[in-house]
Amino acid sequence: MNLKYLLDIDKTELLTALLAFILIAGTVLGTRLYNLSSNSAVHFEEQTEILFSELSILAELENILSEHQIEYDAVELEWAANILGWRRYQRGRYVFEGSYSYNSFLSKMTKGIQDPTSVVVLPGSTLERLSSSVAPKFYFDTEDFLAVFEDSTYLAEKGLNTEQLFGRMLPETYLMYWTSSPKDVVNKILREFDRSITEEYLETAEELGYSFDEILTMASIVEWEAKNEDEKTKISGLYWNRLERGMRLQADPTVNFALGERRRLLFEDYQYDHPFNTYLIDGLPPGPITNPSLSTIEATLNPDNHDYLYMVANPDGGHIFTETFREHQIESEKWRIWLREQLRIKRQNELKEQEEANGENS
């Protein structure tokens, strides 16, 4: 075979291979360069939350992506991280949904551009329930959050006791960052409370002859008692009437608070010795028993003008209001009769279900 012919073939094949390599390399490089800034490099089918509890590296990010079953090119991601310099990711919470370029995806976490989390504070809560609903939104646990309300230094700094601080946990929806500390969270809610309590509120409290802390305490009782929004001003008027006449409040929610549980009260519960039990103490309890909403605070500051002194629950979830104790006794008996009937119906239904179950098993 002619040596010159072989050399010509080898050169042709070499040139073809070289051109193919250049084409492939160019295509790969072009795709990678394109993905640096185009929204097609990393795709999230659904909203995905990435959490870093500390400064993290690329390997940790890749582990999280794998845990969430996010498809991506590991080699290309590492190349992009090296080229762009986005290799360390700040502590925080980052939310992704849809498609991203490597630049937008990695830079967000490197720069620590967190996505806020929505925190809902409900009215009429307990400190334990508030802690259980708030803490999962952040890096800390419930014990860390509860500790703020027992921190004597912090309480002294705010000039509040535990109940007064909790009473100021204004019901609202807040946007906060996952990395916020327990005190950051409490401080933000306190700032919103202070912003919402206008000078007009303070002036109205003064006209009523009470400090704002006393108004907040009364509002907390109204919050716990009122199941219907339209009853709040009537209930607050009733409680203010009792105080003005030198009567004890005798508010059932204060007994529930003293007992530490929400349930139907028994006769002996009313004798439970506790500084918050308004069946045994005169005037208002030492502090709020829950966190009232702004509407309840307003209702407490602007009570209905009436002569009601007594109320008892009714089957509709509201109350029957009366002016005399005799009227109250009559309505209370009606309520007890209704409760006994409900208990009878419940037991009858349970017995029927048991009989049907026994029949099926026989």
Tab-separated table of C-alpha atoms in Angstrom:
chain	number	residue	atom	x	y	z
A	1	MET	CA	0.000	0.000	0.000
A	2	ASN	CA	1.257	3.469	-0.906
A	3	LEU	CA	2.707	5.210	2.211
A	4	LYS	CA	1.733	8.622	0.877
A	5	TYR	CA	-1.875	7.385	0.502
A	6	LEU	CA	-1.928	6.154	4.109
A	7	LEU	CA	-0.546	9.421	5.389
A	8	ASP	CA	-3.186	11.316	3.441
A	9	ILE	CA	-5.927	9.125	5.040
A	10	ASP	CA	-4.482	9.619	8.529
A	11	LYS	CA	-4.381	13.381	8.049
A	12	THR	CA	-7.962	13.425	6.838
A	13	GLU	CA	-9.177	11.324	9.774
A	14	LEU	CA	-7.146	13.397	12.218
A	15	LEU	CA	-8.539	16.615	10.816
A	16	THR	CA	-12.086	15.188	10.927
A	17	ALA	CA	-11.622	14.042	14.541
A	18	LEU	CA	-10.144	17.405	15.495
A	19	LEU	CA	-13.020	19.282	13.905
A	20	ALA	CA	-15.539	16.964	15.615
A	21	PHE	CA	-13.822	17.560	18.967
A	22	ILE	CA	-13.826	21.320	18.457
A	23	LEU	CA	-17.514	21.185	17.472
A	24	ILE	CA	-18.502	19.079	20.484
A	25	ALA	CA	-16.371	21.107	22.886
A	26	GLY	CA	-17.773	24.314	21.427
A	27	THR	CA	-21.320	23.009	21.774
A	28	VAL	CA	-20.746	21.964	25.398
A	29	LEU	CA	-19.041	25.244	26.211
A	30	GLY	CA	-21.748	27.195	24.435
A	31	THR	CA	-24.475	25.330	26.309
A	32	ARG	CA	-22.717	25.922	29.611
A	33	LEU	CA	-22.148	29.583	28.910
A	34	TYR	CA	-25.791	29.871	27.863
A	35	ASN	CA	-26.955	28.206	31.080
A	36	LEU	CA	-24.964	30.633	33.172
A	37	SER	CA	-27.513	33.338	32.479
A	38	SER	CA	-30.501	31.673	30.782
A	39	ASN	CA	-33.451	30.364	32.801
A	40	SER	CA	-33.021	26.733	31.827
A	41	ALA	CA	-30.147	25.388	33.939
A	42	VAL	CA	-32.015	24.256	37.069
A	43	HIS	CA	-35.729	23.509	37.154
A	44	PHE	CA	-38.040	23.006	40.144
A	45	GLU	CA	-41.362	21.338	39.310
A	46	GLU	CA	-42.920	22.594	42.554
A	47	GLN	CA	-42.089	25.093	45.249
A	48	THR	CA	-38.973	23.852	47.029
A	49	GLU	CA	-37.482	25.130	50.267
A	50	ILE	CA	-33.716	24.997	50.753
A	51	LEU	CA	-32.501	25.571	54.306
A	52	PHE	CA	-28.915	26.190	55.401
A	53	SER	CA	-28.440	26.228	59.175
A	54	GLU	CA	-24.873	27.495	58.700
A	55	LEU	CA	-22.495	28.707	55.989
A	56	SER	CA	-22.489	25.808	53.493
A	57	ILE	CA	-20.521	24.554	50.502
A	58	LEU	CA	-21.492	23.176	47.092
A	59	ALA	CA	-21.451	19.535	48.237
A	60	GLU	CA	-24.103	20.319	50.849
A	61	LEU	CA	-26.236	22.081	48.246
A	62	GLU	CA	-25.976	19.049	45.959
A	63	ASN	CA	-27.113	16.776	48.804
A	64	ILE	CA	-30.186	18.947	49.368
A	65	LEU	CA	-31.018	18.955	45.651
A	66	SER	CA	-30.758	15.165	45.609
A	67	GLU	CA	-32.982	14.871	48.698
A	68	HIS	CA	-35.642	16.924	46.916
A	69	GLN	CA	-35.137	14.818	43.751
A	70	ILE	CA	-34.237	17.852	41.680
A	71	GLU	CA	-32.693	16.870	38.325
A	72	TYR	CA	-29.501	18.735	37.474
A	73	ASP	CA	-26.111	18.235	35.814
A	74	ALA	CA	-23.632	17.844	38.702
A	75	VAL	CA	-20.541	18.419	36.516
A	76	GLU	CA	-22.046	21.491	34.904
A	77	LEU	CA	-23.239	22.862	38.264
A	78	GLU	CA	-19.742	22.556	39.730
A	79	TRP	CA	-18.228	24.183	36.636
A	80	ALA	CA	-20.720	27.067	36.887
A	81	ALA	CA	-20.041	27.504	40.621
A	82	ASN	CA	-16.296	27.725	39.925
A	83	ILE	CA	-16.659	30.105	36.977
A	84	LEU	CA	-19.085	32.400	38.794
A	85	GLY	CA	-17.429	32.127	42.188
A	86	TRP	CA	-20.724	31.180	43.900
A	87	ARG	CA	-19.433	28.275	46.015
A	88	ARG	CA	-20.410	29.232	49.579
A	89	TYR	CA	-24.009	29.712	50.661
A	90	GLN	CA	-25.279	31.865	53.484
A	91	ARG	CA	-27.332	30.547	56.363
A	92	GLY	CA	-31.003	31.019	55.579
A	93	ARG	CA	-34.214	29.895	53.902
A	94	TYR	CA	-34.454	30.018	50.122
A	95	VAL	CA	-37.521	29.143	48.067
A	96	PHE	CA	-37.371	28.101	44.413
A	97	GLU	CA	-40.057	27.294	41.883
A	98	GLY	CA	-39.764	27.104	38.110
A	99	SER	CA	-36.553	27.483	36.063
A	100	TYR	CA	-33.338	29.357	36.900
A	101	SER	CA	-29.975	30.141	35.377
A	102	TYR	CA	-26.915	29.037	37.318
A	103	ASN	CA	-26.154	32.665	38.055
A	104	SER	CA	-29.583	33.503	39.519
A	105	PHE	CA	-29.818	30.182	41.368
A	106	LEU	CA	-26.399	30.221	43.017
A	107	SER	CA	-26.019	33.960	43.576
A	108	LYS	CA	-29.251	34.161	45.580
A	109	MET	CA	-27.875	31.793	48.215
A	110	THR	CA	-24.324	33.136	48.110
A	111	LYS	CA	-25.577	36.682	48.716
A	112	GLY	CA	-28.001	35.481	51.403
A	113	ILE	CA	-31.116	36.843	49.685
A	114	GLN	CA	-33.618	34.946	51.848
A	115	ASP	CA	-37.313	34.413	51.236
A	116	PRO	CA	-39.445	35.495	54.211
A	117	THR	CA	-41.751	33.046	55.929
A	118	SER	CA	-45.348	33.861	56.836
A	119	VAL	CA	-46.084	33.731	60.565
A	120	VAL	CA	-49.701	33.826	61.723
A	121	VAL	CA	-50.437	34.879	65.307
A	122	LEU	CA	-53.998	33.939	66.248
A	123	PRO	CA	-56.086	35.725	68.895
A	124	GLY	CA	-57.155	34.036	72.104
A	125	SER	CA	-54.183	31.698	72.114
A	126	THR	CA	-52.010	30.354	74.917
A	127	LEU	CA	-48.278	30.852	75.223
A	128	GLU	CA	-47.693	27.159	74.580
A	129	ARG	CA	-49.925	27.120	71.505
A	130	LEU	CA	-48.314	30.264	70.143
A	131	SER	CA	-44.886	28.735	70.607
A	132	SER	CA	-45.940	25.510	68.870
A	133	SER	CA	-47.224	27.408	65.831
A	134	VAL	CA	-44.386	29.962	65.593
A	135	ALA	CA	-41.237	27.918	66.282
A	136	PRO	CA	-41.546	25.547	63.265
A	137	LYS	CA	-41.278	28.603	61.002
A	138	PHE	CA	-37.746	29.292	62.267
A	139	TYR	CA	-34.481	27.562	63.083
A	140	PHE	CA	-35.161	27.588	66.849
A	141	ASP	CA	-37.425	25.272	68.868
A	142	THR	CA	-40.417	25.904	71.128
A	143	GLU	CA	-38.299	25.950	74.289
A	144	ASP	CA	-36.133	28.755	72.882
A	145	PHE	CA	-39.243	30.810	72.131
A	146	LEU	CA	-40.835	30.160	75.540
A	147	ALA	CA	-37.582	31.160	77.241
A	148	VAL	CA	-37.987	34.760	76.039
A	149	PHE	CA	-41.161	35.095	78.124
A	150	GLU	CA	-39.281	33.930	81.219
A	151	ASP	CA	-36.126	35.958	80.611
A	152	SER	CA	-36.024	38.296	83.624
A	153	THR	CA	-33.464	40.596	82.002
A	154	TYR	CA	-35.517	40.947	78.827
A	155	LEU	CA	-38.759	41.459	80.786
A	156	ALA	CA	-37.123	44.118	82.950
A	157	GLU	CA	-35.824	45.854	79.824
A	158	LYS	CA	-39.376	45.975	78.427
A	159	GLY	CA	-40.949	46.832	81.783
A	160	LEU	CA	-43.382	43.922	81.478
A	161	ASN	CA	-44.199	40.665	83.201
A	162	THR	CA	-44.760	37.375	81.349
A	163	GLU	CA	-48.520	37.830	81.003
A	164	GLN	CA	-48.216	41.450	79.872
A	165	LEU	CA	-45.673	40.472	77.226
A	166	PHE	CA	-47.822	37.632	75.925
A	167	GLY	CA	-50.897	39.886	75.916
A	168	ARG	CA	-49.029	42.106	73.445
A	169	MET	CA	-48.522	39.320	70.911
A	170	LEU	CA	-50.853	41.084	68.503
A	171	PRO	CA	-52.826	38.732	66.230
A	172	GLU	CA	-51.682	39.398	62.684
A	173	THR	CA	-49.828	37.814	59.763
A	174	TYR	CA	-46.129	38.700	59.829
A	175	LEU	CA	-43.358	38.209	57.286
A	176	MET	CA	-40.066	37.250	58.941
A	177	TYR	CA	-36.805	35.514	58.063
A	178	TRP	CA	-36.090	31.931	59.085
A	179	THR	CA	-32.833	33.053	60.706
A	180	SER	CA	-34.610	35.475	63.073
A	181	SER	CA	-33.871	34.781	66.737
A	182	PRO	CA	-36.702	34.223	69.260
A	183	LYS	CA	-36.180	37.764	70.563
A	184	ASP	CA	-36.223	39.129	67.005
A	185	VAL	CA	-39.641	37.540	66.512
A	186	VAL	CA	-41.071	38.835	69.795
A	187	ASN	CA	-39.609	42.298	69.173
A	188	LYS	CA	-41.189	42.508	65.720
A	189	ILE	CA	-44.626	41.622	67.099
A	190	LEU	CA	-44.142	44.109	69.946
A	191	ARG	CA	-43.277	46.851	67.470
A	192	GLU	CA	-46.462	46.121	65.542
A	193	PHE	CA	-48.451	46.232	68.788
A	194	ASP	CA	-46.943	49.588	69.756
A	195	ARG	CA	-47.588	50.927	66.253
A	196	SER	CA	-51.220	49.794	66.358
A	197	ILE	CA	-51.984	51.212	69.814
A	198	THR	CA	-52.511	54.825	68.865
A	199	GLU	CA	-52.645	57.858	71.119
A	200	GLU	CA	-56.422	57.790	70.752
A	201	TYR	CA	-56.511	54.379	72.445
A	202	LEU	CA	-54.432	55.651	75.353
A	203	GLU	CA	-56.611	58.726	75.742
A	204	THR	CA	-59.790	56.610	75.770
A	205	ALA	CA	-58.288	54.353	78.442
A	206	GLU	CA	-57.489	57.393	80.560
A	207	GLU	CA	-61.057	58.680	80.157
A	208	LEU	CA	-62.347	55.323	81.406
A	209	GLY	CA	-60.090	55.676	84.433
A	210	TYR	CA	-57.849	52.697	83.698
A	211	SER	CA	-54.250	52.183	82.634
A	212	PHE	CA	-53.694	50.620	79.237
A	213	ASP	CA	-52.362	47.463	80.902
A	214	GLU	CA	-55.706	47.151	82.705
A	215	ILE	CA	-57.533	47.658	79.404
A	216	LEU	CA	-55.396	44.908	77.839
A	217	THR	CA	-56.180	42.587	80.740
A	218	MET	CA	-59.922	43.186	80.371
A	219	ALA	CA	-59.668	42.765	76.597
A	220	SER	CA	-58.009	39.381	77.096
A	221	ILE	CA	-60.991	38.202	79.171
A	222	VAL	CA	-63.429	39.493	76.545
A	223	GLU	CA	-61.388	37.741	73.823
A	224	TRP	CA	-61.617	34.401	75.591
A	225	GLU	CA	-65.305	34.822	76.440
A	226	ALA	CA	-66.656	36.150	73.134
A	227	LYS	CA	-67.308	33.572	70.439
A	228	ASN	CA	-69.187	36.063	68.275
A	229	GLU	CA	-67.607	39.307	67.099
A	230	ASP	CA	-70.849	41.244	67.557
A	231	GLU	CA	-71.012	40.335	71.254
A	232	LYS	CA	-67.668	41.831	72.221
A	233	THR	CA	-68.888	45.350	73.059
A	234	LYS	CA	-71.816	43.910	75.015
A	235	ILE	CA	-69.568	41.583	77.024
A	236	SER	CA	-67.045	44.331	77.772
A	237	GLY	CA	-69.933	46.572	78.897
A	238	LEU	CA	-71.126	43.835	81.256
A	239	TYR	CA	-67.710	43.382	82.854
A	240	TRP	CA	-67.182	47.136	83.253
A	241	ASN	CA	-70.657	47.345	84.866
A	242	ARG	CA	-69.679	44.722	87.432
A	243	LEU	CA	-66.455	46.534	88.318
A	244	GLU	CA	-68.228	49.884	88.624
A	245	ARG	CA	-70.724	48.335	91.049
A	246	GLY	CA	-67.977	46.811	93.163
A	247	MET	CA	-68.866	43.267	92.095
A	248	ARG	CA	-66.343	40.566	91.368
A	249	LEU	CA	-65.897	39.860	87.666
A	250	GLN	CA	-66.589	36.139	88.107
A	251	ALA	CA	-65.312	35.513	84.592
A	252	ASP	CA	-65.072	31.815	83.734
A	253	PRO	CA	-62.070	32.301	81.389
A	254	THR	CA	-59.938	33.442	84.339
A	255	VAL	CA	-60.678	30.126	86.073
A	256	ASN	CA	-59.744	28.220	82.915
A	257	PHE	CA	-56.498	30.206	82.786
A	258	ALA	CA	-55.783	29.444	86.438
A	259	LEU	CA	-56.396	25.732	85.850
A	260	GLY	CA	-54.277	25.768	82.706
A	261	GLU	CA	-56.904	24.070	80.536
A	262	ARG	CA	-59.916	24.979	78.435
A	263	ARG	CA	-62.903	22.848	79.376
A	264	ARG	CA	-66.340	23.057	80.914
A	265	LEU	CA	-65.860	24.088	84.528
A	266	LEU	CA	-66.989	22.017	87.496
A	267	PHE	CA	-68.418	23.477	90.700
A	268	GLU	CA	-65.199	22.908	92.634
A	269	ASP	CA	-63.132	24.682	89.964
A	270	TYR	CA	-64.557	28.032	91.000
A	271	GLN	CA	-62.897	27.635	94.389
A	272	TYR	CA	-59.457	27.001	92.916
A	273	ASP	CA	-57.030	29.237	94.811
A	274	HIS	CA	-55.154	31.289	92.231
A	275	PRO	CA	-54.362	35.018	91.828
A	276	PHE	CA	-56.145	35.041	88.436
A	277	ASN	CA	-59.394	33.441	89.658
A	278	THR	CA	-61.855	36.358	89.535
A	279	TYR	CA	-64.414	34.381	91.540
A	280	LEU	CA	-62.063	34.760	94.509
A	281	ILE	CA	-60.298	38.104	93.901
A	282	ASP	CA	-61.613	41.634	93.608
A	283	GLY	CA	-61.038	43.675	90.472
A	284	LEU	CA	-58.984	42.627	87.486
A	285	PRO	CA	-56.465	39.760	87.516
A	286	PRO	CA	-52.717	40.634	87.590
A	287	GLY	CA	-52.363	40.522	83.802
A	288	PRO	CA	-53.817	39.317	80.485
A	289	ILE	CA	-54.950	35.709	80.224
A	290	THR	CA	-54.517	35.607	76.438
A	291	ASN	CA	-53.575	37.807	73.465
A	292	PRO	CA	-56.574	39.879	72.354
A	293	SER	CA	-57.111	41.064	68.805
A	294	LEU	CA	-57.181	44.751	67.960
A	295	SER	CA	-60.955	44.562	67.453
A	296	THR	CA	-61.361	43.174	70.972
A	297	ILE	CA	-59.189	45.949	72.419
A	298	GLU	CA	-61.373	48.471	70.590
A	299	ALA	CA	-64.534	46.783	71.913
A	300	THR	CA	-63.134	46.946	75.443
A	301	LEU	CA	-62.383	50.639	75.075
A	302	ASN	CA	-65.828	51.314	73.581
A	303	PRO	CA	-68.308	49.133	75.497
A	304	ASP	CA	-72.049	49.104	74.926
A	305	ASN	CA	-74.038	51.266	77.322
A	306	HIS	CA	-76.448	48.876	79.070
A	307	ASP	CA	-77.329	47.524	82.529
A	308	TYR	CA	-76.437	43.870	82.038
A	309	LEU	CA	-74.576	42.223	84.912
A	310	TYR	CA	-74.955	38.523	84.085
A	311	MET	CA	-74.648	36.246	81.079
A	312	VAL	CA	-74.892	32.554	80.352
A	313	ALA	CA	-74.061	30.593	77.214
A	314	ASN	CA	-76.778	29.621	74.756
A	315	PRO	CA	-77.001	26.755	72.214
A	316	ASP	CA	-76.112	29.086	69.336
A	317	GLY	CA	-72.602	29.717	70.660
A	318	GLY	CA	-73.438	33.147	72.030
A	319	HIS	CA	-74.804	34.395	75.356
A	320	ILE	CA	-78.065	35.357	77.012
A	321	PHE	CA	-77.607	38.652	78.900
A	322	THR	CA	-79.628	39.610	81.983
A	323	GLU	CA	-79.786	42.491	84.440
A	324	THR	CA	-80.821	40.664	87.628
A	325	PHE	CA	-79.562	37.565	89.376
A	326	ARG	CA	-83.051	36.063	89.336
A	327	GLU	CA	-83.209	36.379	85.543
A	328	HIS	CA	-79.744	34.877	85.361
A	329	GLN	CA	-80.861	31.869	87.429
A	330	ILE	CA	-83.755	31.224	85.069
A	331	GLU	CA	-81.561	31.400	81.952
A	332	SER	CA	-78.861	29.287	83.610
A	333	GLU	CA	-81.394	26.562	84.323
A	334	LYS	CA	-82.488	26.604	80.683
A	335	TRP	CA	-78.826	26.159	79.677
A	336	ARG	CA	-78.374	23.250	82.095
A	337	ILE	CA	-81.520	21.558	80.765
A	338	TRP	CA	-80.200	21.897	77.215
A	339	LEU	CA	-76.815	20.477	78.220
A	340	ARG	CA	-78.442	17.501	79.937
A	341	GLU	CA	-80.512	16.841	76.819
A	342	GLN	CA	-77.401	16.936	74.626
A	343	LEU	CA	-75.693	14.496	76.968
A	344	ARG	CA	-78.726	12.191	76.848
A	345	ILE	CA	-78.752	12.266	73.026
A	346	LYS	CA	-75.015	11.603	72.907
A	347	ARG	CA	-75.289	8.591	75.222
A	348	GLN	CA	-78.283	7.282	73.284
A	349	ASN	CA	-76.352	7.488	70.018
A	350	GLU	CA	-73.301	5.811	71.569
A	351	LEU	CA	-75.488	2.984	72.883
A	352	LYS	CA	-77.088	2.556	69.462
A	353	GLU	CA	-73.682	2.420	67.761
A	354	GLN	CA	-72.505	-0.154	70.312
A	355	GLU	CA	-75.563	-2.323	69.747
A	356	GLU	CA	-75.062	-2.164	65.962
A	357	ALA	CA	-71.385	-3.092	66.375
A	358	ASN	CA	-72.289	-6.045	68.598
A	359	GLY	CA	-74.868	-7.174	66.037
A	360	GLU	CA	-72.257	-7.166	63.262
A	361	ASN	CA	-69.805	-9.168	65.386
A	362	SER	CA	-72.325	-11.834	66.439
